[in-house]
Amino acid sequence: MAISQRLEIRQGQSLVMTPQLQQAIKLLQLSNVELAEFCEQELEKNPLLERDDNPAPVAGEAEAPPQAEAGPAEALDRELSREDFSKCADMDATGEDRYSDGEERGAVSAAPNEPLTDWSTVKSGSRYEGDEDLLEATVADGGTLKDHLLDQLAIAALDPEKRLICVSLIDAVDEAGYMRGDLAEVAERLGADITTVEATLKVLQGFDPIGVAARDLAECLALQLKEKDRFDPAMEAMVAHLDLVARRDMAGLAQICGVDSADISDMLAEIRALCPKPGMMFATEPVQPVVPDVMVREGPDGGWMVELNSDTLPRLLVNARYYANVSVKARDKDAKTFLTECLNNANWLVKSLDQRARTILKVASEIVRQQDGFLTYGVRHLRPLNLRTIADAIGMHESTVSRVTSNKYISTPRGLFELKYFFTAAIQSMDGSESHSAEAVRDRIREMIEREEPREILSDDRIVALLTADGVNIARRTVAKYRESMRIPSSVERRRLKSPENRDLAPH
């Protein structure tokens, strides 16, 4: 066969992963906190972007059960079309195009100030005078455990060598107040004798709060008991066998400690009064409250109204007037190129934020429609649900739904939930009827155990029998897995905990 050269023309379609498309994918899965940080960075980098400080316009509310068509909006540019955005959002992490023919197609867009239509329900959040001062007072920096220990070290009567060792030991104390460093490594790093390091640790363990710098829970409790002069041989034996304390093995503790059950009860009460994490009383990083991305409330006609939380939506504008003024004065090619890139990036970001909001609202509305029984009657009516069901209902790909539901929260009359909470596995029924949600079955197991009598503790086999009688086809290992995930002890441990001699010792 002769080898020859020839020219061929082939036509095909491919999706180029431009930086803008990668950014659009990234925006879908960002939480509202991460999105705010991202927008702040873009505001600093792009001079054509500015924050819209005007109050958010109120859009017409939409009910979740019926699905509405997209409202009228101006078409996107061909390069930034909705189709391209959807295809981009439906690519997996490897860059493979998994865009299917069933994907939603249609070009919709909105100007930066244009309210979201049809699917959106945006309302301005109320803010009262003095809220900022109250927040600042709440999360005011009150000093860390390390600062507190260093202040005590400054007035401690230690020689320079031990003072240097103590500083290294303080650095190895975690937020809970425990010593996480290896004394041998500290001694080797500082070139000190191990006995000197151990002696310095004893000094550090005498600092406030009592129990700090302990190497484990037993040592932490022992330090506090010694401070109260209650570390007698019986208490020492109990602290050395905390596993029996956790199991409330009264007989075993009485035998090891050499005292009667009345003394064991008093000793357990003393241990419960101690602080297992002495460092937690000091200030740590302030806990950021979860802010819902979507809010659901009951409508006047009995349906469910779904709306975006406008406080979590960044409102950015493209300053076209500034661009017009600067571009006229730009003479050099690099300056014109920079301005053009800034304009394109700003327009793309604004449109991507708008598309992100619409997609979140669309997915959340379908979830509410699917789980209306949960909102009305509670967790027992939570239906089995997966990503494909939502994706097929709204005409998007599973990867898009997965990204949208990541790190997003919804506020409902029954509480605040992550969107992924509503996706639960299905457990088959005995009679072949509708499957049961795994979360609903978990709740039934929890309720059974809470209502069990001390004289009739339910074993896992007994729970399986009760659920089977109610039409739930479940295995014993599944019941054990659900019970352990809820941190519920086994039937043997619960029988010991609920025994008459232990029931009165339970912490209130």
XYZ file of C-alpha atoms in Angstrom:
508
model
C 0.000 0.000 0.000
C 1.489 3.315 -1.087
C 1.908 6.097 1.458
C 0.618 9.456 0.233
C -0.468 12.854 1.545
C -3.887 14.374 1.125
C -6.056 17.192 2.479
C -9.374 16.567 4.204
C -12.024 18.938 5.552
C -13.963 17.763 8.615
C -16.678 19.564 10.509
C -17.159 19.018 14.225
C -18.267 20.686 17.459
C -16.130 21.199 20.530
C -16.293 23.270 23.672
C -13.299 25.443 24.515
C -12.760 25.922 28.234
C -12.031 29.628 28.295
C -11.215 31.327 31.614
C -14.672 32.908 31.574
C -16.373 29.529 31.242
C -14.256 28.099 34.034
C -15.256 31.054 36.180
C -18.941 30.431 35.488
C -18.583 26.812 36.639
C -16.774 27.932 39.771
C -19.476 30.453 40.666
C -22.147 27.741 40.693
C -20.629 25.827 43.580
C -19.413 28.739 45.724
C -21.200 29.414 49.001
C -22.539 32.914 49.654
C -19.512 33.720 51.852
C -17.049 32.512 49.231
C -18.971 34.349 46.525
C -18.788 37.599 48.479
C -15.020 37.186 48.876
C -14.658 36.443 45.168
C -16.636 39.555 44.212
C -14.533 41.700 46.537
C -11.404 40.460 44.776
C -12.929 41.247 41.385
C -13.887 44.742 42.561
C -10.276 45.377 43.518
C -8.882 44.057 40.215
C -11.402 45.470 37.754
C -11.810 49.289 37.691
C -14.989 49.014 35.582
C -16.857 47.071 38.270
C -18.642 48.845 41.075
C -20.985 47.847 43.856
C -24.676 48.687 43.499
C -25.713 50.252 46.807
C -29.307 50.867 45.756
C -31.942 48.717 47.500
C -32.810 45.552 45.638
C -36.022 45.871 43.605
C -38.906 43.709 44.726
C -39.873 41.135 42.131
C -43.118 39.268 41.787
C -43.256 36.123 43.883
C -43.571 32.685 42.324
C -45.030 29.554 43.816
C -42.905 26.428 43.813
C -45.321 23.686 42.690
C -46.155 24.952 39.191
C -43.196 25.374 36.877
C -43.084 28.712 35.084
C -41.406 29.498 31.815
C -38.558 31.976 31.746
C -39.731 35.581 31.517
C -38.867 37.925 28.661
C -35.287 39.125 28.715
C -32.848 40.426 26.217
C -30.742 37.838 24.371
C -27.181 37.224 25.370
C -24.327 37.742 22.973
C -23.616 34.702 20.816
C -20.387 33.953 22.623
C -21.987 34.273 26.059
C -25.220 32.472 25.245
C -27.172 30.489 27.792
C -26.508 27.362 25.771
C -22.768 27.802 26.129
C -23.158 28.465 29.827
C -25.233 25.344 30.361
C -22.827 23.229 28.339
C -19.981 24.593 30.371
C -21.730 23.992 33.679
C -22.431 20.406 32.718
C -18.827 19.438 32.104
C -17.276 17.175 34.660
C -13.994 17.758 36.431
C -12.049 16.111 33.634
C -13.324 18.646 31.108
C -15.457 16.101 29.257
C -18.581 17.541 27.668
C -21.557 15.718 29.156
C -24.131 18.080 27.669
C -27.184 16.117 26.614
C -29.994 16.854 24.220
C -32.343 17.154 27.177
C -30.433 20.095 28.564
C -32.317 23.320 28.922
C -31.754 25.611 25.973
C -32.735 29.226 25.655
C -31.006 32.560 25.825
C -32.064 34.646 28.797
C -30.256 37.465 30.466
C -30.897 40.471 32.602
C -29.284 43.815 32.953
C -27.475 44.407 36.249
C -30.362 46.412 37.680
C -33.125 44.293 36.180
C -34.964 42.163 38.764
C -35.096 38.426 38.244
C -38.419 37.554 36.663
C -40.796 34.618 36.975
C -38.580 32.353 39.038
C -37.221 35.000 41.378
C -38.707 36.357 44.556
C -36.292 38.912 45.941
C -36.961 41.125 48.916
C -34.715 43.589 50.662
C -33.671 42.518 54.133
C -34.464 44.802 57.050
C -31.587 46.429 58.902
C -32.023 48.373 62.093
C -29.899 51.115 63.504
C -27.205 49.786 65.803
C -27.053 46.299 64.304
C -23.432 46.759 63.289
C -22.441 47.844 66.823
C -24.220 44.838 68.301
C -22.415 42.483 65.940
C -19.044 44.020 66.741
C -19.721 43.673 70.457
C -20.723 40.045 69.990
C -17.572 38.935 68.181
C -15.158 41.253 69.996
C -11.723 39.780 70.495
C -11.428 38.669 74.117
C -7.897 37.243 74.113
C -6.736 33.749 73.320
C -5.543 30.950 75.578
C -1.985 31.449 74.322
C -2.055 35.131 75.280
C -3.403 34.227 78.718
C -0.597 31.708 79.301
C 2.097 34.084 78.043
C 0.848 36.766 80.442
C 1.299 34.351 83.339
C 4.721 33.323 82.061
C 5.825 36.963 82.142
C 5.442 37.078 85.921
C 6.581 33.502 86.635
C 9.852 33.043 88.494
C 11.683 30.972 85.876
C 15.262 31.047 84.709
C 15.917 31.963 81.025
C 16.301 28.314 79.954
C 12.972 27.194 81.410
C 11.285 30.351 80.159
C 12.344 29.509 76.589
C 11.147 25.914 77.019
C 7.825 27.123 78.403
C 7.253 29.345 75.366
C 7.738 26.309 73.101
C 5.369 24.246 75.222
C 2.714 26.972 75.101
C 2.944 26.944 71.311
C 2.128 23.213 71.415
C -1.102 23.716 73.439
C -4.246 23.438 71.304
C -7.503 25.395 71.599
C -8.965 22.910 74.080
C -5.956 23.364 76.374
C -4.210 20.034 75.724
C -0.504 19.538 75.126
C -0.129 18.137 71.597
C 3.640 18.339 71.318
C 6.138 15.574 72.005
C 8.362 16.453 74.970
C 11.279 14.497 73.511
C 11.077 16.468 70.264
C 10.914 19.751 72.179
C 13.983 18.751 74.178
C 15.891 17.745 71.040
C 14.926 20.913 69.163
C 15.980 23.202 72.012
C 19.021 21.153 73.047
C 17.658 20.775 76.570
C 17.521 17.836 78.933
C 14.240 15.877 78.920
C 13.982 16.121 82.707
C 14.162 19.916 82.458
C 11.388 19.926 79.853
C 9.205 17.697 82.044
C 9.817 19.940 85.055
C 8.877 22.993 82.976
C 5.679 21.247 81.874
C 4.761 20.764 85.542
C 5.150 24.516 86.025
C 2.975 25.216 82.974
C 0.313 22.826 84.270
C 0.075 25.010 87.367
C -1.057 28.003 85.273
C -4.648 29.113 85.005
C -6.962 27.517 83.903
C -6.360 24.439 85.991
C -5.926 21.387 83.793
C -4.193 23.227 80.962
C -1.279 21.543 79.151
C -2.515 18.070 80.101
C -1.521 15.337 77.676
C -4.809 13.444 77.866
C -8.211 13.607 79.535
C -7.156 11.551 82.552
C -4.265 13.930 83.319
C -6.546 16.959 82.818
C -9.073 15.639 85.341
C -6.289 14.609 87.728
C -4.834 18.138 87.725
C -8.208 19.637 88.595
C -8.863 17.064 91.320
C -5.432 17.701 92.838
C -6.205 21.410 92.926
C -9.351 20.594 94.937
C -7.427 18.144 97.146
C -9.707 15.313 96.064
C -7.225 13.074 94.279
C -7.226 10.217 96.773
C -6.352 6.603 95.813
C -9.992 5.740 95.031
C -10.375 8.766 92.748
C -7.015 8.005 91.134
C -8.218 4.505 90.304
C -11.442 5.892 88.793
C -9.577 8.421 86.639
C -7.311 5.627 85.421
C -10.375 3.683 84.215
C -12.410 6.321 82.400
C -13.609 3.665 79.964
C -15.643 2.137 82.793
C -16.935 5.604 83.697
C -18.111 6.108 80.113
C -19.951 2.773 80.209
C -21.295 3.510 83.713
C -20.061 0.158 84.905
C -20.858 0.750 88.573
C -19.954 -2.743 89.698
C -16.593 -2.680 87.948
C -15.738 0.776 89.321
C -16.713 -0.209 92.858
C -14.457 -3.243 92.676
C -11.469 -1.329 91.265
C -11.807 1.689 93.559
C -12.555 -0.375 96.662
C -15.597 1.660 97.705
C -19.353 1.074 97.777
C -21.914 2.232 95.212
C -22.846 5.354 97.212
C -19.250 6.599 97.125
C -19.032 5.801 93.409
C -22.087 8.002 92.824
C -20.477 10.899 94.691
C -17.189 10.462 92.833
C -18.956 10.445 89.465
C -20.764 13.644 90.423
C -17.414 15.280 91.210
C -15.944 14.226 87.871
C -18.960 15.583 85.998
C -18.394 18.956 87.678
C -14.894 19.207 86.174
C -14.026 20.878 82.864
C -12.775 18.391 80.246
C -11.629 21.189 77.898
C -10.259 24.036 80.035
C -9.036 26.047 77.053
C -12.454 26.412 75.434
C -13.457 29.197 77.840
C -11.126 31.535 75.997
C -11.904 33.318 72.782
C -11.426 31.455 69.533
C -12.308 32.424 66.009
C -15.888 33.754 65.903
C -18.402 31.270 64.568
C -19.917 32.460 61.319
C -23.681 31.930 61.311
C -25.194 30.105 58.354
C -27.113 32.510 56.133
C -29.748 30.880 53.894
C -29.464 31.343 50.153
C -33.147 30.528 49.588
C -36.190 31.139 51.778
C -39.474 29.237 51.707
C -42.732 30.320 53.287
C -46.342 29.348 52.982
C -48.349 31.325 50.458
C -51.867 32.698 50.918
C -53.363 29.889 48.815
C -51.622 27.121 50.766
C -48.726 26.690 48.327
C -45.089 27.303 49.051
C -43.440 30.571 48.029
C -39.738 30.307 47.140
C -37.521 33.375 47.044
C -33.830 34.166 46.958
C -32.258 35.864 49.948
C -31.249 39.215 48.489
C -28.730 39.758 51.299
C -26.556 36.957 49.886
C -26.698 38.162 46.270
C -23.777 40.390 45.237
C -25.063 43.372 43.257
C -22.408 44.512 40.799
C -22.636 47.061 38.002
C -20.496 47.788 34.966
C -19.513 51.453 34.875
C -19.972 52.065 31.135
C -19.617 55.829 31.518
C -16.176 55.477 33.101
C -15.157 53.078 30.334
C -16.283 55.561 27.649
C -14.336 58.391 29.235
C -11.144 56.417 29.738
C -11.170 54.568 26.406
C -11.263 57.856 24.486
C -8.088 59.016 26.208
C -6.278 55.693 25.868
C -3.601 55.994 23.220
C -1.411 53.052 23.725
C -2.323 49.573 22.521
C -1.711 47.885 25.864
C -4.027 50.324 27.624
C -6.808 49.703 25.092
C -6.332 45.951 25.414
C -6.501 46.188 29.201
C -9.725 48.218 29.093
C -11.323 45.810 26.640
C -10.456 42.818 28.836
C -11.819 44.587 31.907
C -15.071 45.364 30.107
C -15.494 41.809 28.839
C -14.719 40.322 32.249
C -17.083 42.708 33.999
C -19.952 41.966 31.609
C -19.363 38.249 31.888
C -19.266 38.337 35.701
C -22.526 40.288 35.959
C -24.274 37.897 33.570
C -22.787 34.863 35.324
C -24.033 36.100 38.702
C -27.500 36.596 37.252
C -27.457 33.113 35.723
C -26.236 31.609 38.995
C -29.119 33.184 40.907
C -31.670 31.921 38.384
C -30.252 28.413 38.460
C -30.240 28.250 42.286
C -33.839 29.416 42.418
C -34.918 26.945 39.759
C -33.278 23.990 41.511
C -34.582 25.036 44.940
C -38.112 25.448 43.599
C -38.093 21.926 42.191
C -36.752 20.522 45.461
C -39.582 22.235 47.336
C -42.072 20.829 44.857
C -40.689 17.322 45.323
C -40.517 17.561 49.126
C -43.766 19.421 49.842
C -44.799 16.587 52.177
C -41.795 17.246 54.394
C -42.637 20.951 54.637
C -46.255 20.196 55.497
C -46.029 17.154 57.764
C -42.400 16.725 58.838
C -39.440 14.425 58.332
C -41.580 11.268 58.231
C -42.885 12.421 54.857
C -39.463 13.082 53.326
C -39.379 11.342 49.952
C -36.408 9.504 48.445
C -34.738 11.890 46.028
C -31.621 11.920 43.872
C -29.877 14.382 41.583
C -31.182 12.774 38.408
C -34.819 13.328 39.424
C -34.258 17.054 39.874
C -32.089 17.301 36.762
C -34.692 15.597 34.567
C -37.495 17.749 35.955
C -35.776 21.066 35.191
C -33.916 19.991 32.059
C -30.374 20.247 33.349
C -27.547 17.833 33.945
C -26.847 16.098 37.260
C -23.469 17.813 37.537
C -25.181 21.208 37.392
C -27.615 20.257 40.152
C -24.751 18.873 42.224
C -22.804 22.118 41.949
C -25.843 24.259 42.716
C -26.752 22.312 45.861
C -23.209 22.362 47.268
C -22.786 24.733 50.229
C -26.260 26.229 49.739
C -28.846 26.489 52.518
C -32.609 26.900 52.510
C -34.717 28.386 55.270
C -38.072 26.645 55.759
C -40.818 26.769 58.400
C -39.268 23.555 59.765
C -35.775 24.961 60.114
C -32.612 25.707 58.192
C -31.301 22.888 55.995
C -28.577 22.344 53.455
C -30.018 21.689 50.013
C -28.281 18.311 49.938
C -30.277 17.285 53.020
C -33.288 16.657 50.798
C -31.412 14.086 48.696
C -31.827 10.796 50.548
C -31.467 7.165 49.597
C -34.515 4.963 49.068
C -35.367 1.963 51.235
C -37.750 -0.482 49.599
C -41.110 -1.294 51.148
C -42.269 -4.836 51.882
C -45.408 -4.663 49.753
C -43.769 -3.051 46.711
C -45.422 0.330 47.277
C -43.616 3.675 47.408
C -40.098 3.503 48.852
C -39.180 5.042 52.196
C -36.621 7.785 52.660
C -33.518 6.786 54.591
C -33.758 9.982 56.641
C -37.363 9.211 57.573
C -36.388 5.676 58.639
C -33.533 7.125 60.710
C -36.002 9.382 62.483
C -38.290 6.430 63.233
C -35.375 4.492 64.734
C -34.448 7.449 66.911
C -38.029 7.842 68.139
C -38.329 4.117 68.922
C -35.202 4.223 71.055
C -36.269 7.410 72.847
C -39.609 5.827 73.796
C -38.260 2.448 74.889
C -38.838 1.393 78.486
C -35.839 0.687 80.770
C -37.162 -2.846 81.290
C -37.648 -3.433 77.558
C -34.599 -2.169 75.672
C -34.950 -2.590 71.905
C -32.206 -4.590 70.242
C -31.324 -4.014 66.593
C -33.141 -7.224 65.684
C -36.256 -6.022 67.501
C -36.115 -2.674 65.669
C -35.868 -4.552 62.361
C -38.953 -6.564 63.278
C -40.945 -3.435 64.173
C -39.942 -1.652 60.962
C -40.712 -4.741 58.885
C -44.173 -4.862 60.446
C -44.645 -1.269 59.273
C -43.684 -2.234 55.718
C -40.015 -1.162 55.706
C -37.652 -3.685 54.147
C -34.445 -3.059 56.094
C -31.493 -5.187 57.171
C -30.075 -5.390 60.687
C -26.692 -4.009 59.617
C -28.484 -0.981 58.142
C -30.252 -0.333 61.455
C -26.914 -0.602 63.272
C -25.311 1.818 60.788
C -28.110 4.373 61.188
C -28.015 4.041 64.982
C -24.267 4.591 65.091
C -24.541 7.595 62.759
C -26.906 9.177 65.299
C -24.440 8.322 68.114
C -26.932 6.097 69.877
C -25.313 3.390 72.053
C -26.006 -0.287 71.540
C -28.810 -2.060 73.382
C -26.327 -3.461 75.931
C -24.983 -0.011 76.769
C -28.461 1.535 76.858
C -29.640 -1.184 79.224
C -26.789 -0.318 81.570
C -27.406 3.426 81.257
C -31.135 3.106 81.947
C -30.777 0.715 84.850
C -32.258 1.997 88.160
C -28.844 2.485 89.795
C -27.529 4.523 86.844
C -30.617 6.452 85.783
C -30.337 8.906 88.672
C -26.713 9.637 87.752
C -27.483 10.897 84.271
C -26.411 14.547 83.788
C -29.243 17.043 83.668
